[in-house]
PDB file of C-alpha atoms in Angstrom:
ATOM      1  CA  MET A1243      -0.314   0.050   0.011  1.00 76.00           C
ATOM      2  CA  LYS A1244       3.054   2.395   0.909  1.00 84.00           C
ATOM      3  CA  GLN A1245       4.007   1.563  -2.530  1.00 87.00           C
ATOM      4  CA  LEU A1246       1.382   2.810  -4.478  1.00 86.00           C
ATOM      5  CA  PHE A1247       0.244   6.101  -2.117  1.00 90.00           C
ATOM      6  CA  TYR A1248       4.483   6.800  -3.554  1.00 91.00           C
ATOM      7  CA  LEU A1249       3.459   6.343  -6.766  1.00 87.00           C
ATOM      8  CA  ALA A1250       0.401   7.960  -7.027  1.00 85.00           C
ATOM      9  CA  TYR A1251       2.400  10.711  -5.347  1.00 90.00           C
ATOM     10  CA  TRP A1252       4.667  10.814  -7.846  1.00 88.00           C
ATOM     11  CA  PHE A1253       2.769  10.268 -10.251  1.00 85.00           C
ATOM     12  CA  ILE A1254      -0.015  13.687  -9.066  1.00 89.00           C
ATOM     13  CA  GLY A1255       3.847  15.770  -9.086  1.00 91.00           C
ATOM     14  CA  ALA A1256       5.096  15.079 -12.637  1.00 86.00           C
ATOM     15  CA  ARG A1257       1.603  15.167 -14.963  1.00 84.00           C
ATOM     16  CA  PHE A1258      -0.167  17.830 -13.000  1.00 88.00           C
ATOM     17  CA  PHE A1259       2.863  19.634 -11.273  1.00 90.00           C
ATOM     18  CA  GLY A1260       5.364  19.074 -13.671  1.00 88.00           C
ATOM     19  CA  ARG A1261       8.158  17.669 -10.571  1.00 91.00           C
ATOM     20  CA  ARG A1262      11.053  16.404 -13.483  1.00 91.00           C
ATOM     21  CA  ARG A1263      11.529  13.727 -10.626  1.00 94.00           C
ATOM     22  CA  PRO A1264      13.116  10.203 -11.459  1.00 94.00           C
ATOM     23  CA  LEU A1265      11.610   6.392 -10.269  1.00 93.00           C
ATOM     24  CA  GLN A1266      13.373   5.116 -11.275  1.00 93.00           C
ATOM     25  CA  SER A1267      17.652   4.287 -11.657  1.00 97.00           C
ATOM     26  CA  VAL A1268      20.181   2.030 -13.554  1.00 97.00           C
ATOM     27  CA  ILE A1269      23.350   2.278 -12.158  1.00 98.00           C
ATOM     28  CA  PHE A1270      25.961   1.105 -13.396  1.00 97.00           C
ATOM     29  CA  ILE A1271      28.212  -1.509 -11.175  1.00 97.00           C
ATOM     30  CA  SER A1272      31.112  -2.420 -13.138  1.00 95.00           C
ATOM     31  CA  ASP A1273      33.097  -2.141 -16.575  1.00 92.00           C
ATOM     32  CA  ARG A1274      33.849  -6.003 -16.461  1.00 91.00           C
ATOM     33  CA  CYS A1275      31.865  -8.134 -18.295  1.00 92.00           C
ATOM     34  CA  ASN A1276      33.199 -12.169 -19.349  1.00 85.00           C
ATOM     35  CA  LEU A1277      31.569 -12.118 -23.821  1.00 85.00           C
ATOM     36  CA  SER A1278      32.441 -10.011 -25.785  1.00 80.00           C
ATOM     37  CA  CYS A1279      28.912  -8.988 -27.372  1.00 84.00           C
ATOM     38  CA  LYS A1280      28.765  -7.164 -31.262  1.00 77.00           C
ATOM     39  CA  HIS A1281      26.017  -5.017 -29.889  1.00 75.00           C
ATOM     40  CA  CYS A1282      27.650  -3.870 -26.952  1.00 76.00           C
ATOM     41  CA  SER A1283      29.796   0.046 -26.401  1.00 63.00           C
ATOM     42  CA  VAL A1284      30.010  -1.062 -22.115  1.00 65.00           C
ATOM     43  CA  TYR A1285      32.409  -3.750 -22.482  1.00 61.00           C
ATOM     44  CA  ASN A1286      36.107  -2.971 -20.744  1.00 62.00           C
ATOM     45  CA  HIS A1287      38.459  -6.043 -21.491  1.00 67.00           C
ATOM     46  CA  LYS A1288      42.023  -3.940 -21.021  1.00 75.00           C
ATOM     47  CA  ASN A1289      41.479  -1.739 -17.976  1.00 84.00           C
ATOM     48  CA  PRO A1290      37.401  -1.965 -16.189  1.00 87.00           C
ATOM     49  CA  LEU A1291      36.648   0.027 -13.451  1.00 92.00           C
ATOM     50  CA  ASN A1292      35.279  -1.755 -10.379  1.00 94.00           C
ATOM     51  CA  LYS A1293      33.040   0.266  -7.960  1.00 97.00           C
ATOM     52  CA  THR A1294      33.344  -0.246  -4.457  1.00 98.00           C
ATOM     53  CA  PHE A1295      30.821  -1.108  -2.111  1.00 98.00           C
ATOM     54  CA  GLU A1296      31.144   2.512  -0.823  1.00 98.00           C
ATOM     55  CA  GLN A1297      31.249   4.605  -3.537  1.00 98.00           C
ATOM     56  CA  ILE A1298      28.082   2.380  -4.374  1.00 99.00           C
ATOM     57  CA  ARG A1299      26.028   3.273  -1.052  1.00 99.00           C
ATOM     58  CA  GLU A1300      26.648   6.303  -2.021  1.00 99.00           C
ATOM     59  CA  GLU A1301      24.685   6.659  -5.168  1.00 99.00           C
ATOM     60  CA  LEU A1302      22.465   4.576  -4.649  1.00 99.00           C
ATOM     61  CA  GLN A1303      21.891   7.754  -1.559  1.00 99.00           C
ATOM     62  CA  TYR A1304      21.790  10.680  -4.397  1.00 98.00           C
ATOM     63  CA  CYS A1305      19.047   8.278  -6.688  1.00 98.00           C
ATOM     64  CA  TYR A1306      16.292   7.700  -3.485  1.00 98.00           C
ATOM     65  CA  ASP A1307      17.283  11.460  -1.974  1.00 98.00           C
ATOM     66  CA  GLN A1308      16.131  12.292  -6.504  1.00 97.00           C
ATOM     67  CA  GLY A1309      13.056  10.207  -5.880  1.00 97.00           C
ATOM     68  CA  SER A1310      13.899   7.257  -7.090  1.00 97.00           C
ATOM     69  CA  ARG A1311      12.828   4.548  -5.979  1.00 96.00           C
ATOM     70  CA  PHE A1312      13.534   1.479  -8.288  1.00 95.00           C
ATOM     71  CA  VAL A1313      17.129   0.614  -8.628  1.00 98.00           C
ATOM     72  CA  ASP A1314      18.247  -1.767 -11.997  1.00 98.00           C
ATOM     73  CA  PHE A1315      21.849  -3.127 -11.121  1.00 98.00           C
ATOM     74  CA  GLU A1316      24.049  -3.439 -14.696  1.00 96.00           C
ATOM     75  CA  GLY A1317      27.590  -3.879 -16.026  1.00 92.00           C
ATOM     76  CA  GLY A1318      29.302  -5.314 -17.371  1.00 91.00           C
ATOM     77  CA  GLU A1319      28.643  -8.838 -15.541  1.00 96.00           C
ATOM     78  CA  PRO A1320      26.996  -7.640 -12.494  1.00 97.00           C
ATOM     79  CA  PHE A1321      26.779 -11.690 -11.026  1.00 98.00           C
ATOM     80  CA  ILE A1322      30.554 -10.883 -11.687  1.00 96.00           C
ATOM     81  CA  TRP A1323      31.556  -7.924  -9.056  1.00 97.00           C
ATOM     82  CA  GLU A1324      32.662  -7.736  -6.179  1.00 97.00           C
ATOM     83  CA  ASP A1325      34.546  -5.932  -3.502  1.00 97.00           C
ATOM     84  CA  ASN A1326      35.735  -7.698   0.122  1.00 96.00           C
ATOM     85  CA  GLY A1327      33.768 -10.054   0.051  1.00 96.00           C
ATOM     86  CA  ARG A1328      30.458  -8.992  -1.169  1.00 98.00           C
ATOM     87  CA  ASP A1329      28.237  -9.308  -3.954  1.00 98.00           C
ATOM     88  CA  ILE A1330      25.644  -7.891  -6.053  1.00 98.00           C
ATOM     89  CA  ASN A1331      22.867  -9.807  -3.239  1.00 98.00           C
ATOM     90  CA  ASP A1332      24.976  -7.589  -0.564  1.00 99.00           C
ATOM     91  CA  LEU A1333      23.802  -4.987  -2.848  1.00 99.00           C
ATOM     92  CA  CYS A1334      20.090  -5.759  -3.625  1.00 98.00           C
ATOM     93  CA  ASP A1335      19.948  -5.590   0.752  1.00 99.00           C
ATOM     94  CA  LEU A1336      22.154  -2.620   0.755  1.00 99.00           C
ATOM     95  CA  ALA A1337      19.229  -0.415  -1.780  1.00 99.00           C
ATOM     96  CA  LYS A1338      15.923  -2.141   0.006  1.00 98.00           C
ATOM     97  CA  SER A1339      18.021  -1.333   3.526  1.00 98.00           C
ATOM     98  CA  MET A1340      18.014   1.925   1.733  1.00 98.00           C
ATOM     99  CA  GLY A1341      14.259   2.237   1.527  1.00 97.00           C
ATOM    100  CA  PHE A1342      13.530   1.211  -2.525  1.00 97.00           C
ATOM    101  CA  PHE A1343      10.549  -0.982  -3.571  1.00 96.00           C
ATOM    102  CA  SER A1344      11.399  -3.573  -5.690  1.00 95.00           C
ATOM    103  CA  CYS A1345      15.905  -4.226  -7.228  1.00 97.00           C
ATOM    104  CA  THR A1346      16.578  -5.655 -11.240  1.00 97.00           C
ATOM    105  CA  ILE A1347      19.472  -7.286 -12.263  1.00 98.00           C
ATOM    106  CA  THR A1348      20.112  -7.263 -15.719  1.00 97.00           C
ATOM    107  CA  THR A1349      22.558 -10.205 -16.769  1.00 98.00           C
ATOM    108  CA  ASN A1350      24.135 -12.601 -19.388  1.00 97.00           C
ATOM    109  CA  ALA A1351      22.992 -15.788 -17.814  1.00 97.00           C
ATOM    110  CA  GLN A1352      26.694 -17.176 -18.166  1.00 97.00           C
ATOM    111  CA  LYS A1353      27.418 -17.696 -14.920  1.00 97.00           C
ATOM    112  CA  PRO A1354      25.373 -19.964 -12.232  1.00 97.00           C
ATOM    113  CA  PHE A1355      23.037 -17.388 -10.019  1.00 98.00           C
ATOM    114  CA  PRO A1356      20.970 -19.112  -7.048  1.00 97.00           C
ATOM    115  CA  ASN A1357      19.912 -17.538  -4.566  1.00 96.00           C
ATOM    116  CA  SER A1358      19.913 -14.056  -5.725  1.00 98.00           C
ATOM    117  CA  ARG A1359      17.493 -12.140  -3.687  1.00 98.00           C
ATOM    118  CA  ALA A1360      17.210  -9.712  -6.480  1.00 98.00           C
ATOM    119  CA  ASP A1361      13.416  -9.081  -6.911  1.00 97.00           C
ATOM    120  CA  SER A1362      13.587  -9.907 -10.707  1.00 96.00           C
ATOM    121  CA  ILE A1363      15.892 -10.694 -13.114  1.00 98.00           C
ATOM    122  CA  TRP A1364      16.305  -9.786 -15.946  1.00 98.00           C
ATOM    123  CA  VAL A1365      18.276 -12.326 -18.358  1.00 98.00           C
ATOM    124  CA  SER A1366      19.436 -10.695 -21.816  1.00 97.00           C
ATOM    125  CA  LEU A1367      18.360 -12.979 -25.194  1.00 98.00           C
ATOM    126  CA  ASP A1368      19.102 -12.004 -28.225  1.00 96.00           C
ATOM    127  CA  GLY A1369      17.135 -14.702 -30.389  1.00 97.00           C
ATOM    128  CA  TYR A1370      16.831 -18.628 -29.489  1.00 98.00           C
ATOM    129  CA  GLY A1371      19.926 -20.832 -30.276  1.00 97.00           C
ATOM    130  CA  GLU A1372      22.478 -19.761 -33.372  1.00 97.00           C
ATOM    131  CA  PHE A1373      20.824 -16.155 -33.085  1.00 97.00           C
ATOM    132  CA  HIS A1374      21.644 -15.275 -30.159  1.00 96.00           C
ATOM    133  CA  GLU A1375      24.914 -16.898 -30.172  1.00 96.00           C
ATOM    134  CA  ALA A1376      25.500 -14.357 -33.326  1.00 94.00           C
ATOM    135  CA  VAL A1377      25.052 -11.215 -31.492  1.00 94.00           C
ATOM    136  CA  ARG A1378      27.794 -13.211 -27.784  1.00 95.00           C
ATOM    137  CA  GLY A1379      28.826 -16.328 -29.027  1.00 95.00           C
ATOM    138  CA  LYS A1380      29.592 -19.720 -29.684  1.00 96.00           C
ATOM    139  CA  GLY A1381      28.131 -21.305 -26.599  1.00 97.00           C
ATOM    140  CA  THR A1382      26.251 -18.799 -24.703  1.00 97.00           C
ATOM    141  CA  PHE A1383      22.846 -19.688 -25.482  1.00 98.00           C
ATOM    142  CA  ALA A1384      23.406 -22.866 -23.812  1.00 98.00           C
ATOM    143  CA  ARG A1385      24.926 -21.521 -21.054  1.00 98.00           C
ATOM    144  CA  LEU A1386      21.726 -19.926 -20.749  1.00 98.00           C
ATOM    145  CA  GLU A1387      19.769 -22.710 -20.615  1.00 98.00           C
ATOM    146  CA  GLN A1388      21.075 -24.374 -18.237  1.00 98.00           C
ATOM    147  CA  ASN A1389      21.738 -20.783 -15.718  1.00 98.00           C
ATOM    148  CA  ILE A1390      17.920 -20.044 -16.299  1.00 98.00           C
ATOM    149  CA  ALA A1391      16.770 -23.790 -15.144  1.00 98.00           C
ATOM    150  CA  THR A1392      18.725 -23.882 -11.837  1.00 98.00           C
ATOM    151  CA  CYS A1393      18.941 -20.375 -10.805  1.00 98.00           C
ATOM    152  CA  GLY A1394      15.077 -20.319  -8.274  1.00 96.00           C
ATOM    153  CA  HIS A1395      14.501 -16.685  -9.230  1.00 97.00           C
ATOM    154  CA  LYS A1396      10.305 -16.621  -9.993  1.00 95.00           C
ATOM    155  CA  ALA A1397      10.235 -13.451 -11.897  1.00 96.00           C
ATOM    156  CA  LEU A1398      13.107 -13.994 -14.342  1.00 98.00           C
ATOM    157  CA  SER A1399      12.288 -12.496 -17.343  1.00 98.00           C
ATOM    158  CA  VAL A1400      14.252 -11.462 -20.849  1.00 98.00           C
ATOM    159  CA  ASN A1401      15.118  -9.583 -22.631  1.00 97.00           C
ATOM    160  CA  MET A1402      15.557  -8.837 -27.050  1.00 97.00           C
ATOM    161  CA  ALA A1403      17.633  -5.997 -28.685  1.00 96.00           C
ATOM    162  CA  ILE A1404      16.704  -6.507 -31.951  1.00 97.00           C
ATOM    163  CA  ASN A1405      19.117  -5.924 -34.633  1.00 97.00           C
ATOM    164  CA  THR A1406      19.970  -6.787 -38.207  1.00 97.00           C
ATOM    165  CA  LEU A1407      22.147 -10.418 -36.732  1.00 96.00           C
ATOM    166  CA  ASN A1408      18.637 -12.033 -35.097  1.00 97.00           C
ATOM    167  CA  HIS A1409      15.312  -9.853 -36.671  1.00 98.00           C
ATOM    168  CA  THR A1410      14.788 -13.175 -38.048  1.00 98.00           C
ATOM    169  CA  ALA A1411      13.962 -15.057 -35.097  1.00 98.00           C
ATOM    170  CA  VAL A1412      11.908 -12.825 -32.885  1.00 98.00           C
ATOM    171  CA  ALA A1413       8.345 -14.696 -33.821  1.00 99.00           C
ATOM    172  CA  GLN A1414      10.483 -18.067 -32.716  1.00 98.00           C
ATOM    173  CA  THR A1415      11.791 -16.343 -29.871  1.00 99.00           C
ATOM    174  CA  ILE A1416       8.343 -15.388 -28.816  1.00 99.00           C
ATOM    175  CA  GLU A1417       7.994 -18.733 -28.835  1.00 99.00           C
ATOM    176  CA  TYR A1418      10.305 -20.126 -26.887  1.00 99.00           C
ATOM    177  CA  VAL A1419       9.588 -17.623 -24.086  1.00 99.00           C
ATOM    178  CA  LYS A1420       5.851 -18.871 -23.566  1.00 98.00           C
ATOM    179  CA  SER A1421       6.706 -22.770 -23.596  1.00 98.00           C
ATOM    180  CA  ASN A1422      10.703 -22.396 -21.172  1.00 98.00           C
ATOM    181  CA  PRO A1423       8.900 -22.563 -17.948  1.00 98.00           C
ATOM    182  CA  HIS A1424      11.763 -20.350 -15.939  1.00 98.00           C
ATOM    183  CA  ILE A1425      10.768 -17.491 -18.042  1.00 98.00           C
ATOM    184  CA  GLN A1426       8.010 -15.301 -16.995  1.00 97.00           C
ATOM    185  CA  SER A1427       8.161 -13.579 -20.324  1.00 97.00           C
ATOM    186  CA  ILE A1428      10.003 -11.174 -22.794  1.00 98.00           C
ATOM    187  CA  SER A1429      10.803  -7.132 -23.221  1.00 96.00           C
ATOM    188  CA  LEU A1430      11.206  -6.832 -26.803  1.00 96.00           C
ATOM    189  CA  ASN A1431      13.712  -3.529 -28.223  1.00 95.00           C
ATOM    190  CA  PHE A1432      15.469  -2.599 -31.250  1.00 95.00           C
ATOM    191  CA  HIS A1433      19.621  -2.210 -31.429  1.00 94.00           C
ATOM    192  CA  THR A1434      19.210   1.905 -31.283  1.00 90.00           C
ATOM    193  CA  PRO A1435      22.654   3.262 -33.073  1.00 88.00           C
ATOM    194  CA  PHE A1436      25.160   4.252 -30.961  1.00 87.00           C
ATOM    195  CA  ALA A1437      28.775   5.263 -32.374  1.00 85.00           C
ATOM    196  CA  GLY A1438      30.701   2.238 -33.295  1.00 87.00           C
ATOM    197  CA  THR A1439      27.765  -0.063 -33.867  1.00 89.00           C
ATOM    198  CA  GLU A1440      25.573   1.853 -36.698  1.00 92.00           C
ATOM    199  CA  TYR A1441      24.967  -1.276 -38.755  1.00 92.00           C
ATOM    200  CA  LEU A1442      22.989  -3.230 -36.658  1.00 94.00           C
ATOM    201  CA  ALA A1443      20.011  -1.269 -36.359  1.00 94.00           C
ATOM    202  CA  LEU A1444      16.928  -1.853 -38.529  1.00 95.00           C
ATOM    203  CA  ASP A1445      15.296   0.443 -41.393  1.00 94.00           C
ATOM    204  CA  GLU A1446      11.904   1.613 -40.822  1.00 93.00           C
ATOM    205  CA  ARG A1447      10.210  -0.016 -42.654  1.00 95.00           C
ATOM    206  CA  ARG A1448      11.827  -3.947 -41.203  1.00 97.00           C
ATOM    207  CA  ARG A1449      11.041  -1.741 -38.131  1.00 94.00           C
ATOM    208  CA  HIS A1450       7.117  -1.094 -39.019  1.00 96.00           C
ATOM    209  CA  GLU A1451       7.061  -5.340 -39.693  1.00 98.00           C
ATOM    210  CA  ILE A1452       8.275  -6.000 -36.212  1.00 98.00           C
ATOM    211  CA  ILE A1453       6.428  -4.191 -34.199  1.00 97.00           C
ATOM    212  CA  ASP A1454       3.163  -5.005 -36.021  1.00 98.00           C
ATOM    213  CA  LEU A1455       4.140  -8.849 -35.628  1.00 98.00           C
ATOM    214  CA  ILE A1456       5.119  -7.937 -31.257  1.00 98.00           C
ATOM    215  CA  ILE A1457       1.383  -6.745 -31.804  1.00 98.00           C
ATOM    216  CA  ASP A1458       0.115  -9.085 -32.945  1.00 98.00           C
ATOM    217  CA  TYR A1459       1.695 -12.024 -30.159  1.00 98.00           C
ATOM    218  CA  LYS A1460       0.687  -9.784 -27.304  1.00 97.00           C
ATOM    219  CA  ARG A1461      -3.462  -9.395 -28.609  1.00 98.00           C
ATOM    220  CA  LYS A1462      -3.066 -13.333 -28.466  1.00 98.00           C
ATOM    221  CA  GLY A1463      -1.404 -13.578 -25.195  1.00 97.00           C
ATOM    222  CA  TYR A1464       1.826 -14.084 -25.251  1.00 98.00           C
ATOM    223  CA  PRO A1465       3.930 -13.400 -22.062  1.00 97.00           C
ATOM    224  CA  ILE A1466       5.650  -9.665 -23.684  1.00 96.00           C
ATOM    225  CA  MET A1467       5.712  -7.221 -21.509  1.00 93.00           C
ATOM    226  CA  ASN A1468       5.507  -4.392 -23.702  1.00 93.00           C
ATOM    227  CA  SER A1469       2.591  -3.299 -23.835  1.00 90.00           C
ATOM    228  CA  ILE A1470       0.243  -2.194 -27.293  1.00 90.00           C
ATOM    229  CA  PRO A1471       0.346   1.905 -27.088  1.00 87.00           C
ATOM    230  CA  GLY A1472       4.157   1.500 -25.774  1.00 88.00           C
ATOM    231  CA  LEU A1473       4.829  -0.285 -29.356  1.00 92.00           C
ATOM    232  CA  LYS A1474       2.573   1.276 -31.415  1.00 90.00           C
ATOM    233  CA  LYS A1475       4.811   4.768 -30.153  1.00 87.00           C
ATOM    234  CA  MET A1476       7.666   2.759 -31.046  1.00 88.00           C
ATOM    235  CA  LYS A1477       6.607   2.918 -34.401  1.00 86.00           C
ATOM    236  CA  ASP A1478       7.699   6.521 -36.050  1.00 81.00           C
ATOM    237  CA  LEU A1479       9.008   7.976 -33.339  1.00 81.00           C
ATOM    238  CA  HIS A1480       6.352  11.344 -33.061  1.00 78.00           C
ATOM    239  CA  PHE A1481       6.265  11.097 -29.112  1.00 76.00           C
ATOM    240  CA  LYS A1482       6.509  14.066 -25.916  1.00 78.00           C
ATOM    241  CA  PRO A1483      10.094  11.907 -24.147  1.00 79.00           C
ATOM    242  CA  GLN A1484       9.950  11.279 -20.587  1.00 83.00           C
ATOM    243  CA  CYS A1485      13.618  10.140 -20.559  1.00 84.00           C
ATOM    244  CA  TRP A1486      14.238  12.020 -17.213  1.00 89.00           C
ATOM    245  CA  VAL A1487      11.671   8.960 -15.648  1.00 89.00           C
ATOM    246  CA  THR A1488      15.283   7.286 -15.384  1.00 92.00           C
ATOM    247  CA  ASN A1489      18.189   8.817 -14.469  1.00 95.00           C
ATOM    248  CA  PHE A1490      21.674   7.146 -15.113  1.00 96.00           C
ATOM    249  CA  ILE A1491      25.275   6.650 -13.332  1.00 97.00           C
ATOM    250  CA  PHE A1492      28.475   5.147 -14.974  1.00 94.00           C
ATOM    251  CA  THR A1493      30.989   3.409 -14.118  1.00 94.00           C
ATOM    252  CA  ASP A1494      32.608   6.791 -14.348  1.00 93.00           C
ATOM    253  CA  GLY A1495      30.304   7.916 -12.082  1.00 95.00           C
ATOM    254  CA  SER A1496      29.328  10.663 -13.545  1.00 95.00           C
ATOM    255  CA  ARG A1497      25.366  10.705 -13.757  1.00 96.00           C
ATOM    256  CA  LYS A1498      22.937  11.857 -16.271  1.00 94.00           C
ATOM    257  CA  ALA A1499      19.445  12.538 -16.506  1.00 91.00           C
ATOM    258  CA  GLN A1500      18.116  10.425 -18.710  1.00 83.00           C
ATOM    259  CA  CYS A1501      19.653   8.498 -21.424  1.00 83.00           C
ATOM    260  CA  ILE A1502      22.488   8.370 -22.601  1.00 79.00           C
ATOM    261  CA  GLY A1503      20.721   8.467 -26.381  1.00 80.00           C
ATOM    262  CA  TYR A1504      20.161  12.128 -25.602  1.00 77.00           C
ATOM    263  CA  GLU A1505      23.920  13.525 -25.695  1.00 78.00           C
ATOM    264  CA  GLN A1506      24.853  10.954 -28.949  1.00 80.00           C
ATOM    265  CA  GLY A1507      21.969  11.914 -30.371  1.00 82.00           C
ATOM    266  CA  VAL A1508      20.160   9.074 -31.815  1.00 82.00           C
ATOM    267  CA  CYS A1509      17.502   9.725 -30.339  1.00 79.00           C
ATOM    268  CA  ASP A1510      15.286  10.279 -33.357  1.00 80.00           C
ATOM    269  CA  GLN A1511      16.944   6.339 -33.635  1.00 82.00           C
ATOM    270  CA  CYS A1512      15.600   4.704 -30.250  1.00 83.00           C
ATOM    271  CA  GLY A1513      15.355   1.824 -29.947  1.00 80.00           C
ATOM    272  CA  PHE A1514      14.739   1.206 -26.778  1.00 82.00           C
ATOM    273  CA  CYS A1515      11.140   0.781 -26.193  1.00 78.00           C
ATOM    274  CA  MET A1516      10.469   1.895 -22.189  1.00 78.00           C
ATOM    275  CA  ALA A1517      10.007   5.517 -24.360  1.00 77.00           C
ATOM    276  CA  GLY A1518       7.032   4.613 -26.048  1.00 76.00           C
ATOM    277  CA  GLU A1519       5.823   2.721 -22.806  1.00 79.00           C
ATOM    278  CA  MET A1520       6.964   6.280 -19.780  1.00 74.00           C
ATOM    279  CA  SER A1521       5.403   8.805 -23.027  1.00 70.00           C
ATOM    280  CA  GLY A1522       2.578   6.052 -22.496  1.00 66.00           C
ATOM    281  CA  VAL A1523       1.684   6.123 -18.383  1.00 67.00           C
ATOM    282  CA  PHE A1524       1.807  10.173 -18.829  1.00 67.00           C
ATOM    283  CA  ASN A1525      -0.890   9.745 -21.242  1.00 65.00           C
ATOM    284  CA  LEU A1526      -2.911   7.245 -19.311  1.00 59.00           C
ATOM    285  CA  HIS A1527      -2.486   4.824 -21.509  1.00 58.00           C
ATOM    286  CA  PRO A1528      -4.031   1.796 -19.188  1.00 57.00           C
ATOM    287  CA  GLY A1529      -2.494  -0.717 -20.750  1.00 59.00           C
ATOM    288  CA  THR A1530       0.901   0.565 -20.048  1.00 57.00           C
ATOM    289  CA  ILE A1531      -0.089   1.459 -16.918  1.00 57.00           C
ATOM    290  CA  ILE A1532      -0.428  -1.490 -16.413  1.00 60.00           C
ATOM    291  CA  ALA A1533       2.111  -3.131 -17.360  1.00 59.00           C
ATOM    292  CA  GLY A1534       4.553  -0.835 -15.896  1.00 61.00           C
ATOM    293  CA  LEU A1535       2.056  -2.150 -12.104  1.00 61.00           C
ATOM    294  CA  LYS A1536       3.397  -5.750 -13.188  1.00 63.00           C
ATOM    295  CA  LEU A1537       6.925  -5.176 -13.332  1.00 61.00           C
ATOM    296  CA  ARG A1538       7.897  -3.470 -10.822  1.00 61.00           C
ATOM    297  CA  MET A1539       4.867  -4.278  -7.905  1.00 60.00           C
ATOM    298  CA  LYS A1540       6.064  -8.029  -6.915  1.00 56.00           C
TER     299      LYS A1540
END
């Protein structure tokens, strides 16, 4: 009940009084990773940065003071983060003790993660079988399947970033998610052409076709996290962005009030479907609001 009251307070302040305070924070705890994915602009194998527990504590406090109540820990690979005997579970406990409503971890699932204390887990799944491996490397799909099956987490979903390497596998991947008892739902996004990865972005026609395909599956009852209003907004991107809803703290400690895509000038080619969802919330689309509550209210 406390969470619902806060969400109502936050929404009224933002929607009707123009308050621009984040509700969700993404904290990159390290750029150390165990993969070298083709679409990624984050991993650092030469001189990886690894934040300390105390640094992350200070960043969490900053986010909480800004108004955020949901935190996502990202990397690099969060499950290989450690600092003086502390691991990612200690960060989840810390966030909850500070008053965050929920804590999420995004992982490539290449390392076993039993007994995770995150409220929800997002696994990066970039297609079924060989399509996933075209992006992430040989053997990654089998390890992902094994670690998902043995983690025992009840709120595990997957995220697919659709690009020129895997776009023909969207339907197959949605079907796979529905048939897998260890996966709750799938979130579908499109590759955003950050510098050096432009070749992975789909053209507008193909993007529209895939969005129509996803909407069709959604209407058939498949476990797709995206809302239909949010997906429709991602067709032409002709909507007022509300990306300040999420703030970001990167591995170098820099703090941004919105996605770094704004600075890099790629908002007109945005593939992060959360942008459509956030816009839908502010336009009071019931489907988008319900999808958001399902995602966050565990």
